[in-house]
XYZ file of C-alpha atoms in Angstrom:
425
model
C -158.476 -1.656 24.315
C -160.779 0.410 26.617
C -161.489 3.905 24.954
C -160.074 6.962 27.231
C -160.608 9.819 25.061
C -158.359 12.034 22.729
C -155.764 14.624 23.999
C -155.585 18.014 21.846
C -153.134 16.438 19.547
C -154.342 13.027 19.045
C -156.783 12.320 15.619
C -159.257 9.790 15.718
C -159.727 7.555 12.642
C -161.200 8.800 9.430
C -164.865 7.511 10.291
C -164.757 8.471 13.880
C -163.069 11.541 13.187
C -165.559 13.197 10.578
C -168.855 11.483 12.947
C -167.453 13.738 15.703
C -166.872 16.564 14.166
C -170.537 16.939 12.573
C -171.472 16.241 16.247
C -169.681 19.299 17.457
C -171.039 21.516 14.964
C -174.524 20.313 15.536
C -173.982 21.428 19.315
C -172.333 24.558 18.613
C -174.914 25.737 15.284
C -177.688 26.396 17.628
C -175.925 29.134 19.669
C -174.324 30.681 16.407
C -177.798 30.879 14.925
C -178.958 32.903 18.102
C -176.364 35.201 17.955
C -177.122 35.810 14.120
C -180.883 36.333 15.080
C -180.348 38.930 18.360
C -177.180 40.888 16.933
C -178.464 40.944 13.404
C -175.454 40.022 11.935
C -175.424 37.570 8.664
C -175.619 34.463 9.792
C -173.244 32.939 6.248
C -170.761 35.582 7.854
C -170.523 34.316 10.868
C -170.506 30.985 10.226
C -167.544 31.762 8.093
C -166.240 33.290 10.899
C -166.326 30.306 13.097
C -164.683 28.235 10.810
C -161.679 30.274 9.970
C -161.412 31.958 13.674
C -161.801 28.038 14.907
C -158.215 26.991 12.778
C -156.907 30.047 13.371
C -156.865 29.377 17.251
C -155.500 25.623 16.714
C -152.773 27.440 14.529
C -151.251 29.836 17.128
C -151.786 27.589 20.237
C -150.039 24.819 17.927
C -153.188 22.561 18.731
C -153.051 22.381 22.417
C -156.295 23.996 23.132
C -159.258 22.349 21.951
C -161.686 24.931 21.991
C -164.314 26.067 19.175
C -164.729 29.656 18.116
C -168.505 31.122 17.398
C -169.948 34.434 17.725
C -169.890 35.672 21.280
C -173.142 36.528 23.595
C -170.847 39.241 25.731
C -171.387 41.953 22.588
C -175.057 41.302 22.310
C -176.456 44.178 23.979
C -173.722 46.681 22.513
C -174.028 45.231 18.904
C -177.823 45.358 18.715
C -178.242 48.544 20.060
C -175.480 50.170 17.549
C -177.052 48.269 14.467
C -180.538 49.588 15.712
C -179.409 53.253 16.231
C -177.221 53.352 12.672
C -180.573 51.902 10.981
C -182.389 54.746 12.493
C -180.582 57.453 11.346
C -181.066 56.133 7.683
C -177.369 54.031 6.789
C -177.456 51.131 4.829
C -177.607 47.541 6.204
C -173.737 47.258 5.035
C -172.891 50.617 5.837
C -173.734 49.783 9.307
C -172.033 47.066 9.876
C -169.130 48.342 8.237
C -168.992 50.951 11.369
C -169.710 48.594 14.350
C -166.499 45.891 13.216
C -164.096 48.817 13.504
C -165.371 48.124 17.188
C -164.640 44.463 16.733
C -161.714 45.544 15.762
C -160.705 47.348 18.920
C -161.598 44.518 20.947
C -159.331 41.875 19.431
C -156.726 44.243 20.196
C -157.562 44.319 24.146
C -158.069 40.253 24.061
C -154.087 40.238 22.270
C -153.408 43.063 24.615
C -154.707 41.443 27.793
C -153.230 38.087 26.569
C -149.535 38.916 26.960
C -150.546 41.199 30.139
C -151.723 38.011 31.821
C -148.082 35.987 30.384
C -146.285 38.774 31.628
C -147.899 39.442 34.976
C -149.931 36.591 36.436
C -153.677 35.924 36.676
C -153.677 37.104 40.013
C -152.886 40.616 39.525
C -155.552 40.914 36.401
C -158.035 39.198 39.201
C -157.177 42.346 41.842
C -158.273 44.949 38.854
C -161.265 42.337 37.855
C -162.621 41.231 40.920
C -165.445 38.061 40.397
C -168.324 40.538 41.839
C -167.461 42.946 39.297
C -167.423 40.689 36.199
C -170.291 38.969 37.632
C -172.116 41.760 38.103
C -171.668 43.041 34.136
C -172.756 39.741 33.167
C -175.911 40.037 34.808
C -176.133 43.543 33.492
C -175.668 41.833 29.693
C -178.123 39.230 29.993
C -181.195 42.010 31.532
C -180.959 44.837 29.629
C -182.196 42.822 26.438
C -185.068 41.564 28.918
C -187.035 43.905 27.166
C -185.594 42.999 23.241
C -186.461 39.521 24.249
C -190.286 40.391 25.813
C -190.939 42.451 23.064
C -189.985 39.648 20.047
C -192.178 37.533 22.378
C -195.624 40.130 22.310
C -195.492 39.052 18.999
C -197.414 35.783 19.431
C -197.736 35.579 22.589
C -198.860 31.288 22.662
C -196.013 30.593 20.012
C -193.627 32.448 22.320
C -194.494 30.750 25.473
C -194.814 27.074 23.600
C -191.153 27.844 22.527
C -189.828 28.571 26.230
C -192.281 25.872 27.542
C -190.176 23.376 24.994
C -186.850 24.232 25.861
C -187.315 24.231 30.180
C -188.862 20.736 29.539
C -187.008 19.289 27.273
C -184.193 19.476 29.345
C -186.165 17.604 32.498
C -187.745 15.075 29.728
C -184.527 13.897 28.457
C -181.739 14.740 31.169
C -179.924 11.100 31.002
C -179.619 11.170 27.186
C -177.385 13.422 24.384
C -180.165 15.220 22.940
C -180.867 16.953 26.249
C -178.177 18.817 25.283
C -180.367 20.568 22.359
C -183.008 22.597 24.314
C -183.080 25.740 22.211
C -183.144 23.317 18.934
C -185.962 21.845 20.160
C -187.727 24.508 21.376
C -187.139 26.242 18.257
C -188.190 23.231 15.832
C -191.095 22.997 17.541
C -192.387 26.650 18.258
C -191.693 27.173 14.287
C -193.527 24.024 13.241
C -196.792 25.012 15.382
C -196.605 28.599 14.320
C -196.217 26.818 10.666
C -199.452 24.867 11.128
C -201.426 27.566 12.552
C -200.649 29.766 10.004
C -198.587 32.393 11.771
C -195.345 32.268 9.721
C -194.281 32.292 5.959
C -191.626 29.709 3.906
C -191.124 32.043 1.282
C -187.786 32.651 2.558
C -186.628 29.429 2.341
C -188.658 28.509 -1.065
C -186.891 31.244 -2.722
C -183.218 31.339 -1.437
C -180.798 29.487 -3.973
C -178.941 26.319 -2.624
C -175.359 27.932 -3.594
C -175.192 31.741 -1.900
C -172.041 33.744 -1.794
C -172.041 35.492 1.789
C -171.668 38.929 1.580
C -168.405 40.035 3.306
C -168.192 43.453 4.883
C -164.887 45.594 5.166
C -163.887 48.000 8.391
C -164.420 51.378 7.653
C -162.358 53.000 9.305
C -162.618 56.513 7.570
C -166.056 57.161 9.092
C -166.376 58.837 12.341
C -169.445 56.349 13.003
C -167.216 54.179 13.441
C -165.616 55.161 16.565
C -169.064 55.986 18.168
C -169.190 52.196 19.757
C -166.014 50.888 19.288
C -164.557 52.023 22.630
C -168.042 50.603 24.498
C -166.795 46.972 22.474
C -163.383 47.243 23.503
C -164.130 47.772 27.100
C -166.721 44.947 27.537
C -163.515 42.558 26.273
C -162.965 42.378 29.947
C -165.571 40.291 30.142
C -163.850 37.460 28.129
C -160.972 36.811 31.081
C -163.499 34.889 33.340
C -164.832 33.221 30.473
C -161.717 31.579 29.220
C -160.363 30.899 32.613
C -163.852 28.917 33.323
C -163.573 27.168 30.015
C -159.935 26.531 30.199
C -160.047 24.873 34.145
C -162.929 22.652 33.060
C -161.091 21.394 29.437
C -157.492 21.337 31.941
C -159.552 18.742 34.732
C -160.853 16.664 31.869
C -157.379 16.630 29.692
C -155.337 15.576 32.796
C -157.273 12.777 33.449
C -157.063 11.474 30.449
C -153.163 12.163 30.464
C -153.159 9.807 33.606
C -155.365 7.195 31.997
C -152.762 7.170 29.037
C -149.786 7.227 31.246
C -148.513 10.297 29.620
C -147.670 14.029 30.681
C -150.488 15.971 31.789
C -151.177 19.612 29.278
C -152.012 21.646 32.229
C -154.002 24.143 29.242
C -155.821 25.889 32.609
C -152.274 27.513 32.314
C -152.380 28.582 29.363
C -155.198 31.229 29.599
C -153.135 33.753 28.361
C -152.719 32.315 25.453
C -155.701 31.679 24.720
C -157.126 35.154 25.030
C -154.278 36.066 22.517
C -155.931 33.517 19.993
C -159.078 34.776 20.867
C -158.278 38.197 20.059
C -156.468 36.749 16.569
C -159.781 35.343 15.675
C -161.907 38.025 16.477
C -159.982 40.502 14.254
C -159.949 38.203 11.057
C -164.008 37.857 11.726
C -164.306 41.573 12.355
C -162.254 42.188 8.411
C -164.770 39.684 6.903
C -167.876 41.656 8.772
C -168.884 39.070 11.875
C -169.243 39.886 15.265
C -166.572 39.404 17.916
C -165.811 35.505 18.875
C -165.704 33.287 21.799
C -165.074 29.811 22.561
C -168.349 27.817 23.393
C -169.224 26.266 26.361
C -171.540 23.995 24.560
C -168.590 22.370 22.538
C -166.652 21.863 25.993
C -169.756 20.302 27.219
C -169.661 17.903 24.458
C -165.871 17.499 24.689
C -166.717 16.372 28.465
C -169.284 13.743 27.438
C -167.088 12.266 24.588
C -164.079 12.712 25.970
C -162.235 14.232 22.521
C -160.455 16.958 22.942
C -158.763 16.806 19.746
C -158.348 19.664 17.430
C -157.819 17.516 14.571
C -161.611 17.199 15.315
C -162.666 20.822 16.053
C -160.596 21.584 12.591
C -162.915 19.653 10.409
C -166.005 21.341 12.404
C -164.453 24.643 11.064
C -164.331 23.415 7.913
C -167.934 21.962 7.527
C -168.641 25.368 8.610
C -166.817 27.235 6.200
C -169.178 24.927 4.006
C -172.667 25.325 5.157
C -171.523 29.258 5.315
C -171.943 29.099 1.161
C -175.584 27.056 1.276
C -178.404 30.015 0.880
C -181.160 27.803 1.756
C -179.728 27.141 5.658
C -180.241 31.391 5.792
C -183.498 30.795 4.221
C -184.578 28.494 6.729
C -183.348 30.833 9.282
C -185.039 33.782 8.281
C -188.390 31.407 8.270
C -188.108 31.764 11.842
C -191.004 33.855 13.290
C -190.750 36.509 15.645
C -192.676 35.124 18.779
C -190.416 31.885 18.243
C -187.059 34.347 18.579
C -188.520 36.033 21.729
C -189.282 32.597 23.235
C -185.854 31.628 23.071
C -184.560 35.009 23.795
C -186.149 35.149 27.312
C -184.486 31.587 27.648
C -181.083 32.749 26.757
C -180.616 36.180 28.229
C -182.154 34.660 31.700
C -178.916 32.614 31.250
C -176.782 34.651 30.813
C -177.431 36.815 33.703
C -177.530 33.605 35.921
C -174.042 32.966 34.663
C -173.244 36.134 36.552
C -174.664 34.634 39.516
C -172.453 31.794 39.329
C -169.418 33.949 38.988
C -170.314 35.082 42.207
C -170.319 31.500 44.008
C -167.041 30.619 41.974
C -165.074 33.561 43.361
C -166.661 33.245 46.774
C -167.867 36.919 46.864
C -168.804 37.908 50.718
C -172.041 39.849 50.283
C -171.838 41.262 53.759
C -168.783 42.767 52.561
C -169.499 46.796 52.559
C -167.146 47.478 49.616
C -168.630 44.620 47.685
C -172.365 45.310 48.645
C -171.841 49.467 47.453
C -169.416 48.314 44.284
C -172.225 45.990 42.923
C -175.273 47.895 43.745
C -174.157 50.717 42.664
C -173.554 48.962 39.104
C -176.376 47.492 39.139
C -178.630 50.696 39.065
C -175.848 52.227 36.402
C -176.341 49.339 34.258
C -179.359 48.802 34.068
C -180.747 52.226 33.494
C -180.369 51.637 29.933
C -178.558 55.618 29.842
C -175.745 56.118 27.586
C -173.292 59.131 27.539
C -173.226 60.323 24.285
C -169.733 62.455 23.772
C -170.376 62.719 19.564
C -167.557 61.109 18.681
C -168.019 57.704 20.588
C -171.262 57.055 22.501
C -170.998 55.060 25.993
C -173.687 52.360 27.062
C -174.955 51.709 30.591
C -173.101 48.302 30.775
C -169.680 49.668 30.058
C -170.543 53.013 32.768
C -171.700 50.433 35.073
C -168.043 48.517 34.228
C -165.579 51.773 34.371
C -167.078 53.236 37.641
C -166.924 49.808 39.641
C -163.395 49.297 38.637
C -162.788 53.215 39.630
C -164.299 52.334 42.725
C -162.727 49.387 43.672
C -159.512 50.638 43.392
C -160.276 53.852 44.961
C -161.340 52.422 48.197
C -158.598 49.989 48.213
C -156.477 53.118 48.331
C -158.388 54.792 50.551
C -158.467 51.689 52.925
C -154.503 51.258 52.451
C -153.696 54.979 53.523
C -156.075 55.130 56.677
């Protein structure tokens, strides 16, 4: 019988089953190890994390979105700048984190929230109040203000670095017509650490000394602390930023999963509906990460991509990934060989992924068809543009507000005021 592919609630065979579910984790590890590295967050935690936000998902959606949960790149520049600035005023590793999750906190609550606001009003009226040019625009504000985290890491070692960017451009141009081009950042990491191995510009010790069996070390909220309020509004707000993303995600799984409905002669799932659903599983899985001490989640566009080449969609499959992550979250030597990683090999990648990201704003832009010519647009987006990227936060004492979210509140402000303005002239 020809091979069509597996709906969300179809399960492969045994053999098949477990093969593809290594396979997605392999895709999806690279991008959870990144976010470990740039946020500073334990990577056993997060791993965790992924696994148990993952079945969580398949749980409330009742498996019919095939999506896998990992730490999220929208948080990055937030996260790392409130781990940096607790640090700095002389709190503990853990009590520091135990401050920023109250934040992750806050924005499951606003992925739930805006979950049942999109069920109960439409996507089109969420789309007036977040306009493509003004998510696009704070995802190009995420992705260049750590332009200078990433070019920093990279001064480091400066041929290591550049080897390690080199790797992961041509890899992708070397091996475009076959699966593994779909491992840039593993190879360019592999590589850059190997090199910086042989010339003698990074340490094992890490790795020699970390015991095979390590119990991650699991944070709680604090909520008592006023620290903890100080970036958990700035977290909240840049939720926002998750709508596009699951719509995106959801419309390519929903073109893939029809298809294979009409292959199989049976109903199509239409999930592209169902995006407010899934922000309300989002949201679920970000607040049990943030009460074990991970970042906040997303689902991962790599996993889709490998969904799309494979043509499984089923959670039955994506479960089992969550569980072999659960797994590997207990093996100390994977954090060992982690923290082998040098620091010109981090930066390499770095410039790789937050270049990215801001492109991915770009393509918001083509996707919603934004007129440039358009005054309102053109003032709206330049004007958060120069906000955001300033790098200035407002610091009010008890919570502190960064650039990106400024940028975020005054172009929404602004776009509705001149709508107003336009409607009573």
């Amino acid at each position: 019988m020809e091979y069509t592919g597996y709906l969300p609630k179809q399960r492969p065979t045994i053999g098949r089953l477990i093969g593809l579910a290594a396979q997605n984790l392999l895709t999806s590890l690279p991008a959870t190890v990144v976010v470990a590295l740039i946020s500073g967050f334990d990577l056993p935690i997060l791993l965790f994390a992924s696994g148990i936000g993952t079945i969580i998902s398949i749980f409330i959606t009742k498996g019919e979105i095939p999506l896998y949960y990992s730490g999220s790149f929208a948080y990055l520049t937030v996260l790392s700048t409130a781990l940096t600035a607790f640090l700095g005023r002389g709190f503990a590793y853990e009590q520091a984190i135990s401050f920023i999750i109250v934040g992750g906190i806050f924005t499951a609550l606003v992925q739930i929230l805006a979950g049942f606001v999109l069920i109960k009003l439409g996507k089109e009226r969420v789309n007036y109040i977040l306009p493509p040019y003004i998510i696009g625009t704070i995802t190009i504000i995420i992705g260049l203000l750590l332009a200078g985290d990433a070019v920093g890491k990279s001064s480091a070692n400066w041929p290591i670095a550049l080897l390690t960017l080199f790797i992961i451009v041509i890899w992708q141009l070397l091996f475009k017509k076959n699966t593994i081009s779909l491992y840039p950042v593993v190879a360019g990491v592999a590589i850059g650490t190997i090199v910086a191995l042989i010339t003698g510009n990074m340490s094992l010790e890490a790795l020699v000394t970390a015991n095979w069996f390590n119990m991650p070390k699991f944070v709680l909220p604090n909520f008592v602390a006023p620290e903890s309020y100080e970036y958990a509004i700035a977290l909240a707000l840049l939720a926002i930023s998750t709508i596009p993303e699951s719509t995106s995600h959801l419309s390519q799984v929903g073109i893939y999963t029809n298809a294979i409905a009409r292959k199989q002669n049976v109903s199509e799932p239409h999930i592209e509906n169902k995006v407010g659903l899934n922000l309300i599983a989002d949201g679920a899985a970000d607040l049990v990460g943030a009460f074990l001490g991970a970042p906040p989640l997303t689902n991962y566009g790599e996993s889709i991509a490998l969904a799309n080449i494979t043509n499984c969609y089923s959670t039955g499959v994506l479960a089992v990934s969550a569980l072999m992550s659960i797994i590997i979250a207990f093996c100390g030597k994977v954090t060992g060989l982690v923290n082998c990683i040098p620091t010109a090999v981090i930066g390499g990648m770095s410039v790789y992924i937050f270049g990215i990201i801001a492109v991915q704003g770009l393509c918001l832009f083509k996707e919603g068809n934004v007129n440039f010519f358009n005054k309102k647009i053109c003032a709206i987006v330049g004007i958060m543009l120069i906000i955001g990227l300033s790098n200035y936060s407002l610091d009010f004492g008890s919570f502190v507000m960064p650039s990106v979210v400024l940028a975020a509140l005054i172009g929404i402000f602004l776009n509705l005021i001149w709508d107003f303005i336009e409607k009573i002239n």
